[in-house]
Amino acid sequence: MKKFMHWLVYALLTILGLLVCAVLFVYFRGIPKYPYNPPPEIASLQVKADSQRITRGAKIASMQCEGCHADPKTGLLTGHIMTDLPKEFGRVASMNITHDPEFGIGKWTDGELYYFLRTSIRPDGHYNAIMGGYQLLADEDLYSIIAWLRSDAPSLKASKDEYPPNEPNFLVKLLCNTVFKPKPLPSSPITIPDSTQVLAYGRYLACALYNCYQCHSADFKTMNTEIPEKSEGFFGGGNPMLNLEGETVRSANITMSPTNGIGNWTFDEFYQAVVNGKKRNGGSLHYPMMPHTVLSTSEVRSIWEYLKTIPIIENKVERYVEKN
Ligand code: HEC
Ligand code: HEC
């Protein structure tokens, strides 16, 4: 018995020791660096910035980049503290992506931007885990974003404002040493589905370009950015997000369940919700659901038709109610 107790104590001490080592390792290692090794065609990428691309890039950015990167006071894309990120992540600021060569991205090449937007790896090997990469976006749409980033849009005017670099806390470091990993470049070119193929186009809009599924599935932690359909509770809503006051706002179930989702909505009601942020029974939908005013009717129609084809999820979401 005594021998056994001895053994037990040693075993426990060993486990404790290993745990301490693991914690210290993560603490001091921080966020791992990754090799920046684009293939030659990406390294030398030069995006032709014609007006068509700049216009499309501006439209995508208005929904995909500006919300996270704009300083609400100046409208310039110099970054802000992301108060709607879960508190456990600590203080995270988005960064300056204006033309400034030092504080912004004025010095980045088109290839570096492409590689970062796909993998989240910067040219210096630093891995920016919080933003998440764009894995399913078509190459042409990434080129449009890059063309726009180079444009003379007023919000991109060179500015030296920037928050001090993010200091990742232990949780972020731990996640970056375990579950958060840079995503690989796509193995083959990605094209934009033809808009006449309504379902494929609707899927592209909802799952790649406008990322409706990320907010509208069960949780950001269980979403699958490579195969969106494998995200837990795909479009079944309930994802607990924070508004700017730090209150929880859960996303809506937008599968076609007549009781828990939008199964008995009309297209017009759907259109009003998506484009103008209107609730079905009057009033406005709450942040972070934003009005998507730049969407065309045919884009909304394609998303609607696509949503009709995905599995229904019977998830009753406890919706946000304003306190008065
Ligand atoms: C969910 C919020 C969010 C969205 C959406 C977002 N970003 Fe970011 N971005 C961040 C944050 C936060 C950082 C820096 C911190 C990190 O990721 O670790 C960042 C970093 C960057 C950087 C690196 C800057 C540097 O100096 O290291 C670039 C470039 C960038 N974003 C461009 C974009 C573009 C272009 C888009 C739209 C296609 C976009 N971001 C969308 C939050 C976001
Ligand atoms: C940043 C996260 C986010 C994104 C991106 C997003 N939504 Fe939402 N959406 C929400 C939240 C949160 C609600 C619930 C708001 C509320 O309860 O007032 C909502 C509500 C809705 C509703 C209303 C449903 C109802 O029952 O009231 C519809 C329809 C909808 N979203 C469709 C979309 C579509 C289509 C897209 C993509 C074009 C999209 N959303 C993108 C977060 C998001």
GROMACS .gro file of C-alpha atoms and ligand atoms in nm:
model
  410
    1MET     CA    1   0.000   0.000   0.000
    2LYS     CA    2   0.278   0.237   0.100
    3LYS     CA    3   0.459   0.160  -0.222
    4PHE     CA    4   0.147   0.229  -0.415
    5MET     CA    5   0.102   0.569  -0.246
    6HIS     CA    6   0.461   0.653  -0.332
    7TRP     CA    7   0.400   0.561  -0.688
    8LEU     CA    8   0.082   0.764  -0.700
    9VAL     CA    9   0.254   1.073  -0.559
   10TYR     CA   10   0.535   1.043  -0.815
   11ALA     CA   11   0.286   0.997  -1.096
   12LEU     CA   12   0.087   1.302  -0.990
   13LEU     CA   13   0.401   1.510  -0.951
   14THR     CA   14   0.518   1.407  -1.296
   15ILE     CA   15   0.183   1.502  -1.449
   16LEU     CA   16   0.186   1.834  -1.266
   17GLY     CA   17   0.543   1.897  -1.383
   18LEU     CA   18   0.451   1.824  -1.742
   19LEU     CA   19   0.151   2.055  -1.719
   20VAL     CA   20   0.364   2.336  -1.582
   21CYS     CA   21   0.611   2.281  -1.865
   22ALA     CA   22   0.330   2.290  -2.121
   23VAL     CA   23   0.192   2.615  -1.978
   24LEU     CA   24   0.538   2.774  -1.968
   25PHE     CA   25   0.605   2.654  -2.322
   26VAL     CA   26   0.287   2.813  -2.456
   27TYR     CA   27   0.342   3.127  -2.250
   28PHE     CA   28   0.694   3.188  -2.374
   29ARG     CA   29   0.657   3.049  -2.724
   30GLY     CA   30   0.361   3.279  -2.787
   31ILE     CA   31   0.203   3.265  -3.128
   32PRO     CA   32   0.417   3.043  -3.350
   33LYS     CA   33   0.569   3.189  -3.665
   34TYR     CA   34   0.519   3.019  -3.998
   35PRO     CA   35   0.728   3.019  -4.312
   36TYR     CA   36   0.617   3.271  -4.570
   37ASN     CA   37   0.657   3.065  -4.883
   38PRO     CA   38   0.425   3.159  -5.166
   39PRO     CA   39   0.464   2.969  -5.494
   40PRO     CA   40   0.633   3.181  -5.766
   41GLU     CA   41   0.308   3.279  -5.940
   42ILE     CA   42   0.176   3.428  -5.614
   43ALA     CA   43   0.508   3.582  -5.510
   44SER     CA   44   0.518   3.772  -5.839
   45LEU     CA   45   0.144   3.841  -5.859
   46GLN     CA   46   0.055   4.178  -6.004
   47VAL     CA   47  -0.311   4.261  -5.999
   48LYS     CA   48  -0.433   4.483  -6.278
   49ALA     CA   49  -0.642   4.748  -6.106
   50ASP     CA   50  -0.907   4.833  -6.364
   51SER     CA   51  -1.220   5.024  -6.271
   52GLN     CA   52  -1.438   4.714  -6.283
   53ARG     CA   53  -1.224   4.541  -6.020
   54ILE     CA   54  -1.201   4.852  -5.804
   55THR     CA   55  -1.580   4.889  -5.805
   56ARG     CA   56  -1.635   4.526  -5.716
   57GLY     CA   57  -1.359   4.537  -5.455
   58ALA     CA   58  -1.523   4.841  -5.294
   59LYS     CA   59  -1.853   4.656  -5.273
   60ILE     CA   60  -1.693   4.349  -5.115
   61ALA     CA   61  -1.487   4.560  -4.876
   62SER     CA   62  -1.791   4.756  -4.762
   63MET     CA   63  -1.925   4.430  -4.625
   64GLN     CA   64  -1.610   4.235  -4.551
   65CYS     CA   65  -1.340   4.474  -4.436
   66GLU     CA   66  -1.465   4.817  -4.340
   67GLY     CA   67  -1.674   4.712  -4.041
   68CYS     CA   68  -1.369   4.562  -3.874
   69HIS     CA   69  -1.104   4.808  -3.992
   70ALA     CA   70  -1.269   5.151  -3.989
   71ASP     CA   71  -1.209   5.401  -3.712
   72PRO     CA   72  -1.567   5.511  -3.639
   73LYS     CA   73  -1.451   5.867  -3.565
   74THR     CA   74  -1.261   5.937  -3.888
   75GLY     CA   75  -1.395   5.671  -4.126
   76LEU     CA   76  -1.033   5.593  -4.218
   77LEU     CA   77  -0.929   5.226  -4.216
   78THR     CA   78  -0.679   5.270  -3.936
   79GLY     CA   79  -0.836   5.010  -3.709
   80HIS     CA   80  -1.027   5.011  -3.384
   81ILE     CA   81  -1.051   4.814  -3.062
   82MET     CA   82  -1.282   4.525  -3.126
   83THR     CA   83  -1.527   4.557  -2.840
   84ASP     CA   84  -1.756   4.296  -2.995
   85LEU     CA   85  -1.497   4.020  -2.960
   86PRO     CA   86  -1.549   3.782  -2.665
   87LYS     CA   87  -1.380   3.927  -2.356
   88GLU     CA   88  -1.167   3.613  -2.311
   89PHE     CA   89  -0.957   3.721  -2.609
   90GLY     CA   90  -0.835   4.025  -2.421
   91ARG     CA   91  -0.778   4.357  -2.598
   92VAL     CA   92  -0.762   4.312  -2.974
   93ALA     CA   93  -0.731   4.600  -3.217
   94SER     CA   94  -0.775   4.571  -3.591
   95MET     CA   95  -0.490   4.725  -3.784
   96ASN     CA   96  -0.415   5.014  -4.014
   97ILE     CA   97  -0.467   4.905  -4.377
   98THR     CA   98  -0.436   5.250  -4.535
   99HIS     CA   99  -0.168   5.340  -4.792
  100ASP     CA  100   0.083   5.452  -4.529
  101PRO     CA  101   0.407   5.262  -4.601
  102GLU     CA  102   0.505   5.236  -4.235
  103PHE     CA  103   0.183   5.198  -4.037
  104GLY     CA  104  -0.043   5.080  -4.316
  105ILE     CA  105   0.010   4.836  -4.598
  106GLY     CA  106   0.163   5.075  -4.852
  107LYS     CA  107   0.475   4.859  -4.883
  108TRP     CA  108   0.302   4.523  -4.919
  109THR     CA  109   0.315   4.363  -5.264
  110ASP     CA  110   0.003   4.222  -5.432
  111GLY     CA  111   0.140   3.873  -5.372
  112GLU     CA  112   0.189   3.940  -5.001
  113LEU     CA  113  -0.168   4.065  -4.973
  114TYR     CA  114  -0.303   3.764  -5.160
  115TYR     CA  115  -0.105   3.523  -4.942
  116PHE     CA  116  -0.213   3.698  -4.621
  117LEU     CA  117  -0.582   3.713  -4.715
  118ARG     CA  118  -0.579   3.337  -4.781
  119THR     CA  119  -0.352   3.210  -4.502
  120SER     CA  120  -0.330   3.490  -4.239
  121ILE     CA  121   0.051   3.467  -4.260
  122ARG     CA  122   0.231   3.798  -4.298
  123PRO     CA  123   0.550   3.841  -4.503
  124ASP     CA  124   0.750   3.840  -4.176
  125GLY     CA  125   0.605   3.500  -4.080
  126HIS     CA  126   0.376   3.644  -3.814
  127TYR     CA  127   0.042   3.466  -3.796
  128ASN     CA  128  -0.260   3.698  -3.748
  129ALA     CA  129  -0.509   3.457  -3.601
  130ILE     CA  130  -0.803   3.680  -3.516
  131MET     CA  131  -0.909   3.799  -3.859
  132GLY     CA  132  -0.930   3.455  -4.018
  133GLY     CA  133  -0.844   3.399  -4.380
  134TYR     CA  134  -1.061   3.389  -4.690
  135GLN     CA  135  -1.034   3.031  -4.809
  136LEU     CA  136  -1.332   3.003  -5.042
  137LEU     CA  137  -1.328   3.340  -5.208
  138ALA     CA  138  -1.272   3.322  -5.585
  139ASP     CA  139  -0.933   3.443  -5.706
  140GLU     CA  140  -1.101   3.711  -5.914
  141ASP     CA  141  -1.275   3.849  -5.604
  142LEU     CA  142  -0.947   3.853  -5.411
  143TYR     CA  143  -0.792   4.045  -5.702
  144SER     CA  144  -1.080   4.292  -5.680
  145ILE     CA  145  -1.016   4.343  -5.308
  146ILE     CA  146  -0.646   4.397  -5.377
  147ALA     CA  147  -0.725   4.640  -5.662
  148TRP     CA  148  -0.951   4.831  -5.424
  149LEU     CA  149  -0.685   4.832  -5.148
  150ARG     CA  150  -0.460   5.016  -5.397
  151SER     CA  151  -0.730   5.260  -5.505
  152ASP     CA  152  -0.777   5.624  -5.408
  153ALA     CA  153  -1.085   5.547  -5.194
  154PRO     CA  154  -1.095   5.823  -4.926
  155SER     CA  155  -1.101   5.567  -4.642
  156LEU     CA  156  -0.763   5.431  -4.754
  157LYS     CA  157  -0.580   5.767  -4.752
  158ALA     CA  158  -0.241   5.722  -4.585
  159SER     CA  159  -0.261   5.777  -4.211
  160LYS     CA  160  -0.019   5.711  -3.928
  161ASP     CA  161  -0.281   5.635  -3.667
  162GLU     CA  162  -0.252   5.285  -3.531
  163TYR     CA  163  -0.313   5.108  -3.205
  164PRO     CA  164  -0.008   4.953  -3.040
  165PRO     CA  165   0.050   4.594  -3.155
  166ASN     CA  166  -0.185   4.337  -3.005
  167GLU     CA  167  -0.045   4.156  -2.702
  168PRO     CA  168  -0.199   3.809  -2.726
  169ASN     CA  169  -0.313   3.677  -2.389
  170PHE     CA  170  -0.266   3.322  -2.269
  171LEU     CA  171  -0.591   3.197  -2.423
  172VAL     CA  172  -0.504   3.334  -2.768
  173LYS     CA  173  -0.153   3.185  -2.739
  174LEU     CA  174  -0.299   2.851  -2.630
  175LEU     CA  175  -0.548   2.847  -2.917
  176CYS     CA  176  -0.272   2.936  -3.163
  177ASN     CA  177  -0.063   2.645  -3.037
  178THR     CA  178  -0.352   2.400  -3.063
  179VAL     CA  179  -0.660   2.465  -3.275
  180PHE     CA  180  -0.595   2.788  -3.468
  181LYS     CA  181  -0.368   2.709  -3.761
  182PRO     CA  182  -0.300   2.902  -4.080
  183LYS     CA  183  -0.502   2.768  -4.368
  184PRO     CA  184  -0.329   2.636  -4.678
  185LEU     CA  185  -0.358   2.807  -5.014
  186PRO     CA  186  -0.633   2.652  -5.227
  187SER     CA  187  -0.504   2.355  -5.424
  188SER     CA  188  -0.656   2.477  -5.750
  189PRO     CA  189  -0.788   2.813  -5.875
  190ILE     CA  190  -1.134   2.913  -5.748
  191THR     CA  191  -1.376   3.069  -5.993
  192ILE     CA  192  -1.696   3.267  -5.934
  193PRO     CA  193  -1.996   3.049  -6.028
  194ASP     CA  194  -2.197   3.183  -6.318
  195SER     CA  195  -2.489   3.387  -6.186
  196THR     CA  196  -2.730   3.187  -6.402
  197GLN     CA  197  -2.649   2.880  -6.193
  198VAL     CA  198  -2.866   3.014  -5.914
  199LEU     CA  199  -2.791   2.754  -5.644
  200ALA     CA  200  -2.414   2.745  -5.695
  201TYR     CA  201  -2.411   3.123  -5.708
  202GLY     CA  202  -2.629   3.149  -5.396
  203ARG     CA  203  -2.395   2.915  -5.209
  204TYR     CA  204  -2.096   3.122  -5.317
  205LEU     CA  205  -2.260   3.440  -5.191
  206ALA     CA  206  -2.384   3.292  -4.861
  207CYS     CA  207  -2.078   3.080  -4.780
  208ALA     CA  208  -1.780   3.253  -4.939
  209LEU     CA  209  -1.838   3.614  -5.038
  210TYR     CA  210  -2.068   3.746  -4.765
  211ASN     CA  211  -2.011   3.476  -4.504
  212CYS     CA  212  -2.373   3.460  -4.389
  213TYR     CA  213  -2.317   3.104  -4.261
  214GLN     CA  214  -2.041   3.205  -4.018
  215CYS     CA  215  -2.272   3.419  -3.808
  216HIS     CA  216  -2.579   3.208  -3.875
  217SER     CA  217  -2.444   2.867  -3.765
  218ALA     CA  218  -2.415   2.748  -3.404
  219ASP     CA  219  -2.084   2.901  -3.298
  220PHE     CA  220  -1.771   3.055  -3.451
  221LYS     CA  221  -1.569   2.795  -3.260
  222THR     CA  222  -1.730   2.505  -3.447
  223MET     CA  223  -1.755   2.654  -3.794
  224ASN     CA  224  -1.570   2.487  -4.077
  225THR     CA  225  -1.416   2.747  -4.306
  226GLU     CA  226  -1.309   2.492  -4.564
  227ILE     CA  227  -1.636   2.298  -4.589
  228PRO     CA  228  -1.903   2.535  -4.451
  229GLU     CA  229  -2.169   2.263  -4.464
  230LYS     CA  230  -1.977   2.082  -4.190
  231SER     CA  231  -2.021   2.374  -3.949
  232GLU     CA  232  -2.225   2.278  -3.647
  233GLY     CA  233  -2.586   2.392  -3.685
  234PHE     CA  234  -2.532   2.516  -4.042
  235PHE     CA  235  -2.765   2.819  -4.081
  236GLY     CA  236  -2.963   2.705  -3.775
  237GLY     CA  237  -2.862   3.022  -3.585
  238GLY     CA  238  -2.801   3.068  -3.214
  239ASN     CA  239  -2.440   3.186  -3.249
  240PRO     CA  240  -2.386   3.401  -2.938
  241MET     CA  241  -2.234   3.729  -3.053
  242LEU     CA  242  -2.177   4.053  -2.871
  243ASN     CA  243  -2.318   4.391  -2.957
  244LEU     CA  244  -2.116   4.707  -2.898
  245GLU     CA  245  -2.252   4.727  -2.542
  246GLY     CA  246  -2.121   4.377  -2.471
  247GLU     CA  247  -2.466   4.216  -2.457
  248THR     CA  248  -2.527   3.878  -2.620
  249VAL     CA  249  -2.721   3.884  -2.946
  250ARG     CA  250  -2.786   3.542  -3.098
  251SER     CA  251  -2.811   3.499  -3.473
  252ALA     CA  252  -3.143   3.391  -3.624
  253ASN     CA  253  -3.225   3.046  -3.757
  254ILE     CA  254  -3.253   3.108  -4.132
  255THR     CA  255  -3.318   2.752  -4.242
  256MET     CA  256  -3.665   2.693  -4.387
  257SER     CA  257  -3.828   2.561  -4.069
  258PRO     CA  258  -4.178   2.716  -4.060
  259THR     CA  259  -4.173   2.733  -3.679
  260ASN     CA  260  -3.812   2.809  -3.586
  261GLY     CA  261  -3.672   2.952  -3.907
  262ILE     CA  262  -3.792   3.152  -4.205
  263GLY     CA  263  -3.992   2.874  -4.375
  264ASN     CA  264  -4.309   3.079  -4.405
  265TRP     CA  265  -4.152   3.413  -4.491
  266THR     CA  266  -4.210   3.572  -4.830
  267PHE     CA  267  -3.917   3.669  -5.051
  268ASP     CA  268  -3.998   4.033  -4.989
  269GLU     CA  269  -3.972   3.990  -4.611
  270PHE     CA  270  -3.638   3.815  -4.658
  271TYR     CA  271  -3.521   4.093  -4.890
  272GLN     CA  272  -3.618   4.362  -4.638
  273ALA     CA  273  -3.432   4.180  -4.358
  274VAL     CA  274  -3.113   4.122  -4.557
  275VAL     CA  275  -3.092   4.448  -4.750
  276ASN     CA  276  -3.251   4.698  -4.514
  277GLY     CA  277  -3.206   4.522  -4.180
  278LYS     CA  278  -3.581   4.522  -4.118
  279LYS     CA  279  -3.750   4.282  -3.877
  280ARG     CA  280  -4.043   4.088  -4.014
  281ASN     CA  281  -4.288   4.248  -3.773
  282GLY     CA  282  -4.156   4.600  -3.780
  283GLY     CA  283  -3.850   4.762  -3.629
  284SER     CA  284  -3.487   4.694  -3.707
  285LEU     CA  285  -3.274   4.386  -3.668
  286HIS     CA  286  -2.997   4.424  -3.414
  287TYR     CA  287  -2.623   4.456  -3.452
  288PRO     CA  288  -2.422   4.262  -3.563
  289MET     CA  289  -2.679   4.196  -3.839
  290MET     CA  290  -2.611   4.488  -4.069
  291PRO     CA  291  -2.820   4.612  -4.360
  292HIS     CA  292  -2.655   4.477  -4.676
  293THR     CA  293  -2.760   4.770  -4.894
  294VAL     CA  294  -2.513   4.699  -5.173
  295LEU     CA  295  -2.662   4.356  -5.255
  296SER     CA  296  -2.850   4.336  -5.584
  297THR     CA  297  -3.197   4.184  -5.598
  298SER     CA  298  -3.064   3.891  -5.798
  299GLU     CA  299  -2.797   3.826  -5.535
  300VAL     CA  300  -3.060   3.819  -5.259
  301ARG     CA  301  -3.279   3.598  -5.478
  302SER     CA  302  -2.992   3.350  -5.530
  303ILE     CA  303  -2.922   3.331  -5.156
  304TRP     CA  304  -3.294   3.275  -5.092
  305GLU     CA  305  -3.317   2.995  -5.348
  306TYR     CA  306  -3.002   2.838  -5.207
  307LEU     CA  307  -3.132   2.851  -4.848
  308LYS     CA  308  -3.439   2.658  -4.963
  309THR     CA  309  -3.214   2.364  -5.051
  310ILE     CA  310  -3.019   2.320  -4.726
  311PRO     CA  311  -3.129   2.086  -4.445
  312ILE     CA  312  -3.384   2.235  -4.205
  313ILE     CA  313  -3.267   2.265  -3.845
  314GLU     CA  314  -3.524   2.282  -3.568
  315ASN     CA  315  -3.337   2.512  -3.335
  316LYS     CA  316  -3.544   2.763  -3.141
  317VAL     CA  317  -3.318   3.062  -3.088
  318GLU     CA  318  -3.363   3.280  -2.784
  319ARG     CA  319  -3.358   3.613  -2.964
  320TYR     CA  320  -3.221   3.937  -2.828
  321VAL     CA  321  -3.476   4.166  -2.668
  322GLU     CA  322  -3.393   4.530  -2.612
  323LYS     CA  323  -3.400   4.648  -2.252
  324ASN     CA  324  -3.608   4.960  -2.202
  325HEC     C1  325  -1.358   4.019  -3.794
  325HEC     C2  326  -1.289   4.142  -3.817
  325HEC     C3  327  -1.204   4.158  -3.941
  325HEC     C4  328  -1.244   4.149  -4.072
  325HEC     C5  329  -1.381   4.110  -4.124
  325HEC     C6  330  -1.129   4.185  -4.151
  325HEC     N1  331  -1.021   4.211  -4.071
  325HEC    FE1  332  -0.832   4.249  -4.135
  325HEC     N2  333  -0.767   4.236  -3.940
  325HEC     C7  334  -0.848   4.224  -3.829
  325HEC     C8  335  -0.768   4.220  -3.711
  325HEC     C9  336  -0.820   4.209  -3.567
  325HEC    C10  337  -0.633   4.228  -3.755
  325HEC    C11  338  -0.506   4.227  -3.672
  325HEC    C12  339  -0.498   4.131  -3.565
  325HEC    C13  340  -0.494   3.985  -3.596
  325HEC     O1  341  -0.563   3.935  -3.689
  325HEC     O2  342  -0.425   3.914  -3.527
  325HEC    C14  343  -0.637   4.238  -3.900
  325HEC    C15  344  -0.525   4.248  -3.984
  325HEC    C16  345  -0.529   4.274  -4.121
  325HEC    C17  346  -0.414   4.294  -4.205
  325HEC    C18  347  -0.268   4.286  -4.159
  325HEC    C19  348  -0.219   4.419  -4.124
  325HEC    C20  349  -0.079   4.415  -4.068
  325HEC     O3  350  -0.014   4.519  -4.074
  325HEC     O4  351  -0.037   4.310  -4.018
  325HEC    C21  352  -0.459   4.318  -4.332
  325HEC    C22  353  -0.375   4.344  -4.455
  325HEC    C23  354  -0.604   4.312  -4.327
  325HEC     N3  355  -0.642   4.284  -4.198
  325HEC    C24  356  -0.687   4.334  -4.434
  325HEC    C25  357  -0.823   4.304  -4.435
  325HEC    C26  358  -0.907   4.305  -4.553
  325HEC    C27  359  -0.862   4.344  -4.692
  325HEC    C28  360  -1.031   4.263  -4.514
  325HEC    C29  361  -1.154   4.239  -4.599
  325HEC    C30  362  -1.139   4.147  -4.710
  325HEC    C31  363  -1.025   4.238  -4.369
  325HEC     N4  364  -0.897   4.265  -4.326
  325HEC    C32  365  -1.130   4.193  -4.291
  325HEC    C33  366  -0.985   4.216  -3.829
  325HEC    C34  367  -1.063   4.195  -3.942
  326HEC     C1  368  -2.193   3.954  -3.836
  326HEC     C2  369  -2.288   3.846  -3.823
  326HEC     C3  370  -2.396   3.831  -3.928
  326HEC     C4  371  -2.378   3.822  -4.065
  326HEC     C5  372  -2.247   3.831  -4.145
  326HEC     C6  373  -2.508   3.800  -4.121
  326HEC     N1  374  -2.603   3.797  -4.021
  326HEC    FE1  375  -2.805   3.776  -4.050
  326HEC     N2  376  -2.833   3.803  -3.850
  326HEC     C7  377  -2.735   3.814  -3.754
  326HEC     C8  378  -2.797   3.831  -3.625
  326HEC     C9  379  -2.723   3.846  -3.493
  326HEC    C10  380  -2.937   3.831  -3.645
  326HEC    C11  381  -3.044   3.848  -3.540
  326HEC    C12  382  -3.062   3.995  -3.508
  326HEC    C13  383  -3.174   4.020  -3.413
  326HEC     O1  384  -3.217   3.927  -3.343
  326HEC     O2  385  -3.222   4.134  -3.412
  326HEC    C14  386  -2.957   3.814  -3.789
  326HEC    C15  387  -3.081   3.811  -3.852
  326HEC    C16  388  -3.103   3.779  -3.986
  326HEC    C17  389  -3.231   3.763  -4.048
  326HEC    C18  390  -3.367   3.783  -3.980
  326HEC    C19  391  -3.426   3.652  -3.938
  326HEC    C20  392  -3.533   3.665  -3.835
  326HEC     O3  393  -3.587   3.560  -3.797
  326HEC     O4  394  -3.560   3.775  -3.786
  326HEC    C21  395  -3.211   3.726  -4.177
  326HEC    C22  396  -3.313   3.693  -4.283
  326HEC    C23  397  -3.066   3.721  -4.197
  326HEC     N3  398  -3.003   3.756  -4.079
  326HEC    C24  399  -3.004   3.685  -4.315
  326HEC    C25  400  -2.867   3.702  -4.338
  326HEC    C26  401  -2.803   3.682  -4.468
  326HEC    C27  402  -2.873   3.635  -4.595
  326HEC    C28  403  -2.672   3.712  -4.452
  326HEC    C29  404  -2.562   3.717  -4.556
  326HEC    C30  405  -2.585   3.807  -4.669
  326HEC    C31  406  -2.652   3.748  -4.312
  326HEC     N4  407  -2.773   3.741  -4.246
  326HEC    C32  408  -2.530   3.784  -4.257
  326HEC    C33  409  -2.599   3.814  -3.777
  326HEC    C34  410  -2.537   3.814  -3.903
   0.00000   0.00000   0.00000
